[in-house]
Tab-separated table of C-alpha atoms in Angstrom:
chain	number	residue	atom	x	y	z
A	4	UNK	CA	-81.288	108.563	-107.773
A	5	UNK	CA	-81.022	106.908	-104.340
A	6	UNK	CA	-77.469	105.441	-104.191
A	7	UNK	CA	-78.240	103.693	-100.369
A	8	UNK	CA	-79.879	100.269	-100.787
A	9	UNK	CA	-82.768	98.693	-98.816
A	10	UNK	CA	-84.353	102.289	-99.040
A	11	UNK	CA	-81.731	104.050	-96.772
A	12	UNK	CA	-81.582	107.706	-96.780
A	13	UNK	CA	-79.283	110.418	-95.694
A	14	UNK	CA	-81.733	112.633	-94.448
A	15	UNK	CA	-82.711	113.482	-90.923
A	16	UNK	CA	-86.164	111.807	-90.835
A	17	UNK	CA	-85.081	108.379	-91.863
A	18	UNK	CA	-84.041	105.177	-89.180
A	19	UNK	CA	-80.980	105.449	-90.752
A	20	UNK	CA	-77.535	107.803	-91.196
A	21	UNK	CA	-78.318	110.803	-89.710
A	22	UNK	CA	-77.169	112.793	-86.398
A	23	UNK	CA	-79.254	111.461	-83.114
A	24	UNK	CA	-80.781	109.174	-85.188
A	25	UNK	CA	-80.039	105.928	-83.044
A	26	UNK	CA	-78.209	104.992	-79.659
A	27	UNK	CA	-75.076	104.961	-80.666
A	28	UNK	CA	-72.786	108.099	-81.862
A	29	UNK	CA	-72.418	108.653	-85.177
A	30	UNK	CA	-68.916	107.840	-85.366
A	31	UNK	CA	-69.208	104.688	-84.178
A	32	UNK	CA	-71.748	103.782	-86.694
A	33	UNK	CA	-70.200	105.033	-89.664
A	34	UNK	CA	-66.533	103.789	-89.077
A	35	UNK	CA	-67.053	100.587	-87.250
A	36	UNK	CA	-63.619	100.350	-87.457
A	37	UNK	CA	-62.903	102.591	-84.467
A	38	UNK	CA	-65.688	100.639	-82.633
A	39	UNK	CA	-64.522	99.038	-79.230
A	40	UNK	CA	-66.882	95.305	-79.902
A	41	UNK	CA	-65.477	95.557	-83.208
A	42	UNK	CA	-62.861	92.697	-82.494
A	43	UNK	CA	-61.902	89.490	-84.564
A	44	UNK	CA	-65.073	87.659	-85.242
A	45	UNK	CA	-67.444	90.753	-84.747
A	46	UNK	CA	-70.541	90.708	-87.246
A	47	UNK	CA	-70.688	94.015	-88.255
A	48	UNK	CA	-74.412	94.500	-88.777
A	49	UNK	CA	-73.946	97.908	-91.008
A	50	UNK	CA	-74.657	98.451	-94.770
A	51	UNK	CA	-71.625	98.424	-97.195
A	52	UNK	CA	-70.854	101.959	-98.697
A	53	UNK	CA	-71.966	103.630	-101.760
A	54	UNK	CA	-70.322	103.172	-104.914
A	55	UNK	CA	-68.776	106.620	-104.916
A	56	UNK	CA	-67.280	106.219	-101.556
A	57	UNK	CA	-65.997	102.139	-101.682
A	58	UNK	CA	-62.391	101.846	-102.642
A	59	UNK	CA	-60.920	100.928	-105.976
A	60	UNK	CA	-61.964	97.616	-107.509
A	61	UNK	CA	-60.099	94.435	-105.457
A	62	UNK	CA	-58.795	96.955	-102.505
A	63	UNK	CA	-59.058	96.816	-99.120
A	64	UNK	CA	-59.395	99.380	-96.153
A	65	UNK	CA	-56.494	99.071	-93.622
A	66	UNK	CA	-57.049	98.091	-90.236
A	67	UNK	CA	-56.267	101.081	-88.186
A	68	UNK	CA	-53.433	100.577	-85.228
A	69	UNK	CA	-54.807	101.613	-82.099
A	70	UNK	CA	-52.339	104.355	-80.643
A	71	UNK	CA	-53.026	103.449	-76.940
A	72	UNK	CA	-55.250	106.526	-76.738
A	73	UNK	CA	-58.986	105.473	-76.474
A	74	UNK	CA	-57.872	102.747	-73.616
A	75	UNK	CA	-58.307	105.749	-71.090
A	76	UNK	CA	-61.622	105.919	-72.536
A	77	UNK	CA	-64.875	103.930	-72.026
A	78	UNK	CA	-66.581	105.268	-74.941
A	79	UNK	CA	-65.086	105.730	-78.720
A	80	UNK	CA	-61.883	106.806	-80.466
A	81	UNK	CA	-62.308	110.988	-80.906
A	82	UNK	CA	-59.432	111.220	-83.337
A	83	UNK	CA	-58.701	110.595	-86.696
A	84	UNK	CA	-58.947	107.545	-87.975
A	85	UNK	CA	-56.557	107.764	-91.434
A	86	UNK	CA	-52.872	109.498	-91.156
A	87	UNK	CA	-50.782	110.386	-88.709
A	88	UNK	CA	-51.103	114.218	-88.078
A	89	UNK	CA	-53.815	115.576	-86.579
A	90	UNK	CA	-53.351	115.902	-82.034
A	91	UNK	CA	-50.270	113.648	-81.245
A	92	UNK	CA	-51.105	114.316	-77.703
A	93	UNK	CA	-47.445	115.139	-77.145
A	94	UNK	CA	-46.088	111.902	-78.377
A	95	UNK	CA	-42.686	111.629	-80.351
A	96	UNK	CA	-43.492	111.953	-84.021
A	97	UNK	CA	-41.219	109.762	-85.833
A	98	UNK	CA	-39.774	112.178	-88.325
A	99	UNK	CA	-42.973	112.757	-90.070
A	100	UNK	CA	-45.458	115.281	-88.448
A	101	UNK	CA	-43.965	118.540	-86.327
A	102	UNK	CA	-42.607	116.603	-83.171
A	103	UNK	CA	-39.469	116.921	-81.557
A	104	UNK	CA	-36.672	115.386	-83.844
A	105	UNK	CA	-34.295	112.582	-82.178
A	106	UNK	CA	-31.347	113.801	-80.686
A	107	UNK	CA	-28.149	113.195	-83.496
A	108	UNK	CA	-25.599	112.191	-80.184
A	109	UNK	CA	-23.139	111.392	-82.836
A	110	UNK	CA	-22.900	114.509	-84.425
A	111	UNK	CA	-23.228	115.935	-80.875
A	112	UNK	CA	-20.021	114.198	-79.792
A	113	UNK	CA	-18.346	114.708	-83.337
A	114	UNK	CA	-18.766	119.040	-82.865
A	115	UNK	CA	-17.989	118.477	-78.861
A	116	UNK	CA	-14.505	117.055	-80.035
A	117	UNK	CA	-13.949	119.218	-82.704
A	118	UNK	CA	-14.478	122.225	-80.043
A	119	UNK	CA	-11.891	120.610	-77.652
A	120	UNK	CA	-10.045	120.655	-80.243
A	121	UNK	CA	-9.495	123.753	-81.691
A	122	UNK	CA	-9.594	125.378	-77.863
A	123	UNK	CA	-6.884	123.142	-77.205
A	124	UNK	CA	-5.050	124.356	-80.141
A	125	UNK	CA	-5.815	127.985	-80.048
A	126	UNK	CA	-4.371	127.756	-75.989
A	127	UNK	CA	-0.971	126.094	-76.774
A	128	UNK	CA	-0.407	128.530	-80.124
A	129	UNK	CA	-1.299	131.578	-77.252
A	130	UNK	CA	0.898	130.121	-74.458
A	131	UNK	CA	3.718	129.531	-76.812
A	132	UNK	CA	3.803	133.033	-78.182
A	133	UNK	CA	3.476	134.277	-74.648
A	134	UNK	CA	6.362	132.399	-72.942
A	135	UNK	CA	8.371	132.706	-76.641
A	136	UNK	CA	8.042	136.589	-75.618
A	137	UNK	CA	9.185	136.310	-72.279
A	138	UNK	CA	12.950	135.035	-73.018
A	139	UNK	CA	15.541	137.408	-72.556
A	140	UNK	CA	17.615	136.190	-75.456
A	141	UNK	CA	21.054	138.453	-74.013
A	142	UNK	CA	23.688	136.262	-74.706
A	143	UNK	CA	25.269	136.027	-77.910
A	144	UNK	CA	27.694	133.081	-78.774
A	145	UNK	CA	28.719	134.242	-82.008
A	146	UNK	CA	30.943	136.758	-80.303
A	147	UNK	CA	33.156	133.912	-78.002
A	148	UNK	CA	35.860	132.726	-81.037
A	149	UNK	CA	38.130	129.870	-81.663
A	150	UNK	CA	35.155	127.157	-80.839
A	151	UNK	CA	36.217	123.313	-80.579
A	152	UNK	CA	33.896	121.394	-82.896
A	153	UNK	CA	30.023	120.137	-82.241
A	154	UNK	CA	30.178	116.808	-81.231
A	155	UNK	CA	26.465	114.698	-80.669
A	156	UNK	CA	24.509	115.360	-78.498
A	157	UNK	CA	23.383	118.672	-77.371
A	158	UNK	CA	25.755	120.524	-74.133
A	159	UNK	CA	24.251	123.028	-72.405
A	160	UNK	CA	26.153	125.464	-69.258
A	161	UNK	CA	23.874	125.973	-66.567
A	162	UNK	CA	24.481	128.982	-64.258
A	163	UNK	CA	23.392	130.003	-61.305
A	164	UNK	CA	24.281	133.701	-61.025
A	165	UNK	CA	24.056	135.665	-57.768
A	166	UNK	CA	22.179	138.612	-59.205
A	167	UNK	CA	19.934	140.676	-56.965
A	168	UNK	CA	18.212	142.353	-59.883
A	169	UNK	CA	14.546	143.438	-58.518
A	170	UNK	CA	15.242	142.489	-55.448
A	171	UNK	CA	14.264	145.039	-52.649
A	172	UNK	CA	16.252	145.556	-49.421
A	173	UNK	CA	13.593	143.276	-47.396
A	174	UNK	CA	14.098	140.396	-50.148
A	175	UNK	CA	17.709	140.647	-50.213
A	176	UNK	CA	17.520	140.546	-46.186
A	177	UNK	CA	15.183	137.553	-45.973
A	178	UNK	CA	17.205	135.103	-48.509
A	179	UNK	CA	20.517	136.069	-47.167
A	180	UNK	CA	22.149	137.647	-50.368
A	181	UNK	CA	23.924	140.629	-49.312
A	182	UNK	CA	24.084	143.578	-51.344
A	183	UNK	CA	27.302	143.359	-53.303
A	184	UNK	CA	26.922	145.014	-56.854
A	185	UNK	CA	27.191	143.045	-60.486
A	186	UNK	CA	26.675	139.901	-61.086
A	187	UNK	CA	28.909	136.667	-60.170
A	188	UNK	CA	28.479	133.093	-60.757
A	189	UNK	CA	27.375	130.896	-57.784
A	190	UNK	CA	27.119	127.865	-59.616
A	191	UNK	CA	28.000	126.446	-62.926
A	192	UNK	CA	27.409	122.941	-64.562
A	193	UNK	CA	27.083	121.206	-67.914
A	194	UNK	CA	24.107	119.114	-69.167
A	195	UNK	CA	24.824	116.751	-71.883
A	196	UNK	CA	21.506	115.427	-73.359
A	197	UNK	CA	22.040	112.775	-75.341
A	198	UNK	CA	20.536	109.191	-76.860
A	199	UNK	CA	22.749	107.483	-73.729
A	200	UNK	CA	21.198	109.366	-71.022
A	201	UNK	CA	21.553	112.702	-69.739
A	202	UNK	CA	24.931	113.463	-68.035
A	203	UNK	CA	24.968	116.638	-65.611
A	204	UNK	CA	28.456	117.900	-64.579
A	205	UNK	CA	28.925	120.375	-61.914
A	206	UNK	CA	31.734	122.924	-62.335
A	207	UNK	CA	33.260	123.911	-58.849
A	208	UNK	CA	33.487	128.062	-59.293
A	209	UNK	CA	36.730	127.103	-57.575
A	210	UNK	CA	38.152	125.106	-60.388
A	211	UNK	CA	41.619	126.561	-61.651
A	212	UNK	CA	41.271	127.875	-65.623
A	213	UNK	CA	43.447	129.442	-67.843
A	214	UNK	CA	41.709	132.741	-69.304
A	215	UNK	CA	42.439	132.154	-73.451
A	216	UNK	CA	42.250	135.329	-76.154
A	217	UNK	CA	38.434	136.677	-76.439
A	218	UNK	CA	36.839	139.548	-77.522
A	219	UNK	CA	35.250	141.844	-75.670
A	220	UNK	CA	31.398	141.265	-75.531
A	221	UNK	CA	30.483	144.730	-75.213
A	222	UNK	CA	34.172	146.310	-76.719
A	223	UNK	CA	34.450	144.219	-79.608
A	224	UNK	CA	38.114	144.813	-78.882
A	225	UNK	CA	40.614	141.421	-78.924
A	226	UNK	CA	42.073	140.255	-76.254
A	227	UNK	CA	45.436	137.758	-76.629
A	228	UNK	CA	45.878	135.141	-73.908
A	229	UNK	CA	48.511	135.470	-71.638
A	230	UNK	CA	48.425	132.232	-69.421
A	231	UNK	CA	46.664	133.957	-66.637
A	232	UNK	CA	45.255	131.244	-64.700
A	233	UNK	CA	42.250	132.372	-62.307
A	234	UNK	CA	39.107	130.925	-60.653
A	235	UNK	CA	36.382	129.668	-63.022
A	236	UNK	CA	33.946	132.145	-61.185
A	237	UNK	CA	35.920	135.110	-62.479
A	238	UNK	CA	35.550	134.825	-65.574
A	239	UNK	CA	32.131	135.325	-65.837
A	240	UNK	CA	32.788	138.355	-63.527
A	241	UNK	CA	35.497	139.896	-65.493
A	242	UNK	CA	33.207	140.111	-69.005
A	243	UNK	CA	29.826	138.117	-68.138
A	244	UNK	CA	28.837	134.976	-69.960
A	245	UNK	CA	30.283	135.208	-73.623
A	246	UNK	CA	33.897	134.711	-71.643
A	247	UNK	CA	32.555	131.949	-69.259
A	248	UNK	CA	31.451	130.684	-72.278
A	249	UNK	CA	35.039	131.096	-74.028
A	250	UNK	CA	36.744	129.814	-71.089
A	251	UNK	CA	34.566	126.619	-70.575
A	252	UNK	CA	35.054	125.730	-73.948
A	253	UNK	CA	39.212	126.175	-74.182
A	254	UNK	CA	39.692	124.195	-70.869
A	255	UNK	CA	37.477	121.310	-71.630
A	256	UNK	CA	37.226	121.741	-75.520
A	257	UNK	CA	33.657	120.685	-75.563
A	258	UNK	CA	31.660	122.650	-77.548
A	259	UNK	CA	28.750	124.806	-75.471
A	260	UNK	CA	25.866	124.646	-77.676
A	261	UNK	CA	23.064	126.892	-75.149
A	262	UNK	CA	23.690	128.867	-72.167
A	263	UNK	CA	21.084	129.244	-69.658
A	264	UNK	CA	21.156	131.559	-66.547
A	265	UNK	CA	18.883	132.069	-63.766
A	266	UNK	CA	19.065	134.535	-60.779
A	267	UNK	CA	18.626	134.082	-56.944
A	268	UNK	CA	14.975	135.847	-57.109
A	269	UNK	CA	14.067	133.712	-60.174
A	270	UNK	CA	15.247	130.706	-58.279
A	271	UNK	CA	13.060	131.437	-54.965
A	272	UNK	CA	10.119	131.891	-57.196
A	273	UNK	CA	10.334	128.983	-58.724
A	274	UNK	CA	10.082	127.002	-56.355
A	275	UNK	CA	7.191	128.846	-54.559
A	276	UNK	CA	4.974	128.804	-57.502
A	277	UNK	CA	5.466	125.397	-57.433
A	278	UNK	CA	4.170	124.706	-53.897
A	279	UNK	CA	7.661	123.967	-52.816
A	280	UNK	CA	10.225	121.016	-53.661
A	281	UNK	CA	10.456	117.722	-51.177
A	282	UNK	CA	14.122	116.904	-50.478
A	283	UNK	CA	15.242	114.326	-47.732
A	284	UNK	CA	18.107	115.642	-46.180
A	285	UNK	CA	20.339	113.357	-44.519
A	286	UNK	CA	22.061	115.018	-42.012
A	287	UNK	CA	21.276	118.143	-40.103
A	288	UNK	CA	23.115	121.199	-40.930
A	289	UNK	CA	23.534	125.111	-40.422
A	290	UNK	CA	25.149	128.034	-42.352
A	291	UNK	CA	24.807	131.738	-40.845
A	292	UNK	CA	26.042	132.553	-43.962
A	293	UNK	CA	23.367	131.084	-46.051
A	294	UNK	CA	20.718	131.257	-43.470
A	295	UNK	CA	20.573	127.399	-43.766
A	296	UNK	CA	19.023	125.468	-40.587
A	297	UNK	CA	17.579	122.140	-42.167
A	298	UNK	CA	16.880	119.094	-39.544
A	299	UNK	CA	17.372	115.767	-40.952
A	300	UNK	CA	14.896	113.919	-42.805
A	301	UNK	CA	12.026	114.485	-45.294
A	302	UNK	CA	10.865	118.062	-45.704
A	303	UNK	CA	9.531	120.494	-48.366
A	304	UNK	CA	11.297	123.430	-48.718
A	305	UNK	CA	9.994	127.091	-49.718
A	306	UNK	CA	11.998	129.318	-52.181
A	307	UNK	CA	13.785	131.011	-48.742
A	308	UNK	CA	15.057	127.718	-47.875
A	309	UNK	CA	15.635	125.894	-50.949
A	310	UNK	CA	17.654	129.010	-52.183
A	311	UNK	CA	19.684	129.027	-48.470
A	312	UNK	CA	20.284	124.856	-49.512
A	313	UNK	CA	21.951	125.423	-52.704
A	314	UNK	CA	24.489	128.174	-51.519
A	315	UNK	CA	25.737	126.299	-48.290
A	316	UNK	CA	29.342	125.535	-48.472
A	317	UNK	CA	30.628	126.833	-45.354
A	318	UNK	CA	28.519	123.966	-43.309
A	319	UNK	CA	30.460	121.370	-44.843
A	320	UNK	CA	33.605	119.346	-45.102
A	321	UNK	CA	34.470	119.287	-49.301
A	322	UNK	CA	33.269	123.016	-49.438
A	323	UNK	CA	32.253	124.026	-52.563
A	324	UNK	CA	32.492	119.783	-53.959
A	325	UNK	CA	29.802	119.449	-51.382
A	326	UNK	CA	27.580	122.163	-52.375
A	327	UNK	CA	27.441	120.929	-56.109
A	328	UNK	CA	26.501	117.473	-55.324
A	329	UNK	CA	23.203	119.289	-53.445
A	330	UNK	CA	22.624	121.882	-55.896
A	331	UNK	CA	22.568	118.750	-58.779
A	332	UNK	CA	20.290	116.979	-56.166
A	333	UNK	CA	17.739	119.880	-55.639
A	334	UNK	CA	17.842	120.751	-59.367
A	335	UNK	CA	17.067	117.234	-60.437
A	336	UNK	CA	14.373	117.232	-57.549
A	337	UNK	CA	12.750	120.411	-58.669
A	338	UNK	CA	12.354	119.409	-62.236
A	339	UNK	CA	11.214	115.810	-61.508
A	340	UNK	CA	8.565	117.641	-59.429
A	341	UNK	CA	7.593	120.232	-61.544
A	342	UNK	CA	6.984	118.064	-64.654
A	343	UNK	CA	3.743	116.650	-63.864
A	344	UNK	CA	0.312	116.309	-65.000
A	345	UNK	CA	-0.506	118.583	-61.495
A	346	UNK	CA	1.310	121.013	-63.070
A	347	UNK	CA	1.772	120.649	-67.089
A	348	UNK	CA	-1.969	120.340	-67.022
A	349	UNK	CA	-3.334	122.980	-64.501
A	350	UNK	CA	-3.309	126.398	-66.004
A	351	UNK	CA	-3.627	127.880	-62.399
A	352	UNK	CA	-0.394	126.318	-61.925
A	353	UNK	CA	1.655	125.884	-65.207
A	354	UNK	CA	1.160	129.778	-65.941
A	355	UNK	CA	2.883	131.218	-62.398
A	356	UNK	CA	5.626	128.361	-62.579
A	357	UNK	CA	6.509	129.642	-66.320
A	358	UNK	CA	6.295	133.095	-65.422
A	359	UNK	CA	8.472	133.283	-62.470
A	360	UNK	CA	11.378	131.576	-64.397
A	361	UNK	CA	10.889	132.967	-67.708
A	362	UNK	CA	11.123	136.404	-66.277
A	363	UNK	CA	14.433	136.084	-64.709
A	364	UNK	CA	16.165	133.294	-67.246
A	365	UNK	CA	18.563	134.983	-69.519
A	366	UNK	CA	19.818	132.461	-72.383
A	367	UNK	CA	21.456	132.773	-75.746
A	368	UNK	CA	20.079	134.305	-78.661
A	369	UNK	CA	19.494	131.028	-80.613
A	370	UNK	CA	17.346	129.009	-77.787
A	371	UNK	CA	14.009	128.171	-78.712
A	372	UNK	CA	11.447	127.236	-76.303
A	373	UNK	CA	11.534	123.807	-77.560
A	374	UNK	CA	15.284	123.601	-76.828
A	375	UNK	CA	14.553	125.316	-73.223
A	376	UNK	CA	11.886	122.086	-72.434
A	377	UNK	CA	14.192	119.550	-73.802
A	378	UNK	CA	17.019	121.002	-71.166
A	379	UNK	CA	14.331	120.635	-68.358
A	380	UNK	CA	13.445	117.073	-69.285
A	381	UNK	CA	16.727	115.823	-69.104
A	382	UNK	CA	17.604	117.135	-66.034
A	383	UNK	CA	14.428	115.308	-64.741
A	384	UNK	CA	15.847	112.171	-66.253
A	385	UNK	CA	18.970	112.762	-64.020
A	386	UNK	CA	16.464	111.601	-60.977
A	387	UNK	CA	14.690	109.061	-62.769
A	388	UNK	CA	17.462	106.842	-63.247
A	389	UNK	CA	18.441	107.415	-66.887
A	390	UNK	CA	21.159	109.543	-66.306
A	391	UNK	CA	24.371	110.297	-63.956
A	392	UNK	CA	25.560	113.265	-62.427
A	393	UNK	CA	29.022	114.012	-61.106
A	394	UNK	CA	31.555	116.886	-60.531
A	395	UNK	CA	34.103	117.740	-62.931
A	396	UNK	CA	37.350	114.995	-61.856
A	397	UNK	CA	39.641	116.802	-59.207
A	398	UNK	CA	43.485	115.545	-58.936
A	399	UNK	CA	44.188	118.370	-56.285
A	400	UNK	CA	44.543	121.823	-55.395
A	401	UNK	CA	46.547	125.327	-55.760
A	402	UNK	CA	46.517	127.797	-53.226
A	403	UNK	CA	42.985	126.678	-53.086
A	404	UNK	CA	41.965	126.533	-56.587
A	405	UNK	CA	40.434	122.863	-57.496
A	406	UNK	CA	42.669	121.153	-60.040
A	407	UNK	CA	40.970	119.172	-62.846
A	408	UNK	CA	42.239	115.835	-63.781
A	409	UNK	CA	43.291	116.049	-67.154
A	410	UNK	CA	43.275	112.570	-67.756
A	411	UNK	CA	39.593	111.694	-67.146
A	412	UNK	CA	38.771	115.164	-68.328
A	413	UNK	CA	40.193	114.321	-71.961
A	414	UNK	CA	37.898	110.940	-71.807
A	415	UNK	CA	34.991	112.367	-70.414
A	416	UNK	CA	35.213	114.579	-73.042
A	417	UNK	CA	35.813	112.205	-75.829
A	418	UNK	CA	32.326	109.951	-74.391
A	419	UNK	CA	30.414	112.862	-74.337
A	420	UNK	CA	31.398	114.045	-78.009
A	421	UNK	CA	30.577	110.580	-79.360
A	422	UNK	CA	27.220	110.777	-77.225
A	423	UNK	CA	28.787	107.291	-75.426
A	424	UNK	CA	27.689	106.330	-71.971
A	425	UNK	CA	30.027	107.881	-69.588
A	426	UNK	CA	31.547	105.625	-67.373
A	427	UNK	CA	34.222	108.231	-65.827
A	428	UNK	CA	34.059	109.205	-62.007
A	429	UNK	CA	34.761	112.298	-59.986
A	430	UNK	CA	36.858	110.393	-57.739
C-alpha cells in the first residue's frame, strides 16, 4: 500500500522524491531543515513524512544549530544533520567525539611542583652526604681532662694554623709561607653563639698561659702540671689541638664545646672560589714578611692577598693586638659575603666554595654539619650588627708575653656562661 499521500511515489519516474527529479538537490528537499530560505516565517511547501518515519506521538524534531560551516558556502549544508561526530573539520570536540582533550593546567602545575620538589629534596639529601663525607673529624675532645662545666650557649675555638700541607714549593713561594715543618697556630679566637648575639674573641698567640696536667693525645701517657708558663701558640705546637684545647679551657675556664681549624691553602681557596672578599682598608700598609702591599681604600682581595692581610703584624704598631682586630674584620667580611643567595643558591658556586674549605678544615669528632653552618652564621652576624668582637682584656706584658686581665677575664667569662650580653672591653 502507498504510504505517500496525494499519489506521491518513491520511484524514479514520478514528479516527486527521487534523485534528479527537480531543481533542487535532494538534500535540500528532503531535510528542509538544512535549507538556507528556510528561516523564521518560511512556508515550507513539502509533504509531511510517512507514518513510519514521523516521530513519536506529541514530539518534535530539533532545530539543528548551524556550526558556522555552510556560511563559506553558497549552496547547502554537506554534513550531517543529527549528532555530533561525523568531519569536525578540525574543531575542538568538547569531550565527546575524538578531538583533542583540554589541557588540565592544574594538574600540570600540581606534577610541575611536585617535580621541584622532590629534585630539590633528592639535591640537598646528596649535597649533605657529600660535604658530611668531606670533614676530617681528627680531633678528639674526650681525650683533654679536667673540663670546667657547659655553660649556655655554644663556644667554639677557631684556629688558624700555619700548615703547608699540599702546598708545592711555587704555592708556598707565592703566599709567603716559608717552609718550616709541623704545624703552629697563627691565629686563635673564640666564638660564643648565643640568644644575645654572637661574641668573637681573638686570642693573641702571644698571650702568657700556664700549661695544666694533660694527657698525651697520641701517648695516652699523663702529664702533671708544673706551672710552666709559655706562649699560647706553643701549646698547640708542643701536642696539637687536644692541649690548646686543655690549655684554653684551664686559663679561662670556659668550656670549648667545637674546635675548628683551617690551613693557609684552605684559607687562599676560600676566598678565590668565592670571587674574592671586599675589605676597605684604611690606611696603607706593607709587610716583606707577609708579602702585604695594600693601598688605602676599597678593594677586593684574592686568596694571595687576603691570606698576606691576616698574617701582617710586623707593619704595625700593637703587633700581634693589631693583627687580630683585622683577621676578626676579614673573617666577619668573608662570611657576610659568602652567605648569599649568589652563592647559597648557585651550584656553580656553592659546590667549589664548600669544597675548598671542607677539604682542608679539620674539626672535632662530634661536629655535625649543622653545627659547622651555625658557626658560619654567627660569625656573619658579627658584621651585621648583632654581635661584638674584641681581643681577650690585656693588663700588660712579660718579657713580651701579653698578660690577660684577670679581672674582666673572670666577668667575661661569667656573661658568656649565662649567655648575657657582654658588656666587657679589651681596653
Amino acid at each position: 500500500m502507498n504510504e505517500w499521500p496525494n499519489g506521491w511515489s518513491g520511484d524514479r519516474n514520478g514528479n516527486g522524491y527521487g534523485r534528479g527529479s527537480g531543481a533542487d538537490p535532494e538534500g535540500a528537499r528532503a531535510m528542509p531543515q538544512v535549507r538556507r530560505d528556510a528561516a523564521p516565517g518560511y512556508q515550507r511547501q513539502e509533504p509531511p513524512l510517512p507514518p513510519s518515519m514521523s516521530p513519536r506521538r506529541g514530539a518534535t524534531v530539533p532545530p539543528q544549530q548551524s556550526q558556522g560551516y555552510d556560511d563559506a558556502y553558497d549552496g547547502y549544508n554537506t554534513g550531517q544533520v543529527y549528532g555530533g561526530g561525523g568531519g569536525g573539520g578540525g574543531r575542538y570536540d568538547d569531550g565527546y567525539g575524538g578531538g583533542r582533550p583540554r589541557p588540565r593546567w592544574g594538574r600540570r602545575i600540581k606534577w610541575t611542583i611536585i617535580t621541584v620538589v622532590v629534585v630539590l629534596a633528592v639535591a640537598s639529601v646528596a649535597t649533605y652526604f657529600w660535604a658530611d663525607g668531606k670533614l676530617r673529624r681528627q680531633v678528639d675532645l674526650s681525650k683533654v681532662i679536667d673540663r670546667p662545666e657547659t655553660g649556655d650557649g655554644t663556644n667554639y675555638l677557631i684556629v688558624g694554623s700555619d700548615s703547608r700541607e699540599g702546598m708545592t714549593a711555587e704555592q708556598k713561594k707565592k703566599l709567603h709561607t716559608g717552609s718550616a715543618e709541623g704545624k703552629r697556630t697563627d691565629s686563635m679566637m673564640i666564638l660564643h653563639d648565643g640568644s644575645n648575639g654572637p661574641t668573637l674573641i681573638s686570642l693573641p698567640r702571644d698571650s702568657d698561659v700556664e700549661i695544666p696536667s694533660f694527657v698525651g693525645s697520641d701517648s695516652g701517657k699523663k702529664y702533671p702540671g708544673t706551672g710552666r708558663h709559655t706562649k699560647l701558640n706553643a701549646a698547640y705546637a708542643e701536642d696539637g689541638p687536644e692541649l690548646l684545647v686543655r690549655t684554653v679551657e684551664a686559663n679561662t675556664h670556659l668550656h670549648i664545646d667545637h674546635y675548628v681549624e683551617i690551613g693557609f691553602a684552605g684559607f687562599a681557596n676560600i676566598v678565590d672560589a668565592i670571587g674574592g672578599v671586599e675589605m676597605d682598608i684604611p690606611k696603607a700598609f706593607k709587610d716583606k714578611w707577609s708579602g702585604a702591599d695594600f693601598p688605602a681604600g676599597k678593594q677586593t682581595l684574592n686568596g694571595q692577598q687576603a691570606l698576606a692581610f691576616v698574617r701582617t703584624r710586623h707593619a704595625f704598631a700593637g703587633s700581634d693586638l693589631d693583627r687580630t682586630k683585622n683577621q676578626q674584620k676579614f673573617l666577619s667580611s668573608l662570611a657576610s659575603q659568602t652567605a648569599t643567595p649568589g652563592t647559597v643558591l648557585n651550584p656553580f658556586k656553592l659546590y667549589p666554595v664548600m669544597g675548598a674549605g671542607l677539604d682542608t678544615l679539620i674539626v672535632d669528632k662530634d661536629m655535625s654539619l649543622w653545627d659547622l653552618g651555625e658557626m658560619f652564621f654567627a660569625m656573619k652576624g658579627v658584621t651585621s650588627g648583632d654581635g661584638k668582637s674584641m681581643n681577650m682584656p690585656v693588663s700588660g706584658s712579660t718579657g713580651g708575653n701579653l698578660v690577660w686581665d684577670k679581672a674582666k677575664l673572670q666577668q667575661l667569662v661569667q656573661q658568656l656562661n649565662n649567655d648575657e650580653k657582654v658588656t666587657v672591653s679589651s681596653n
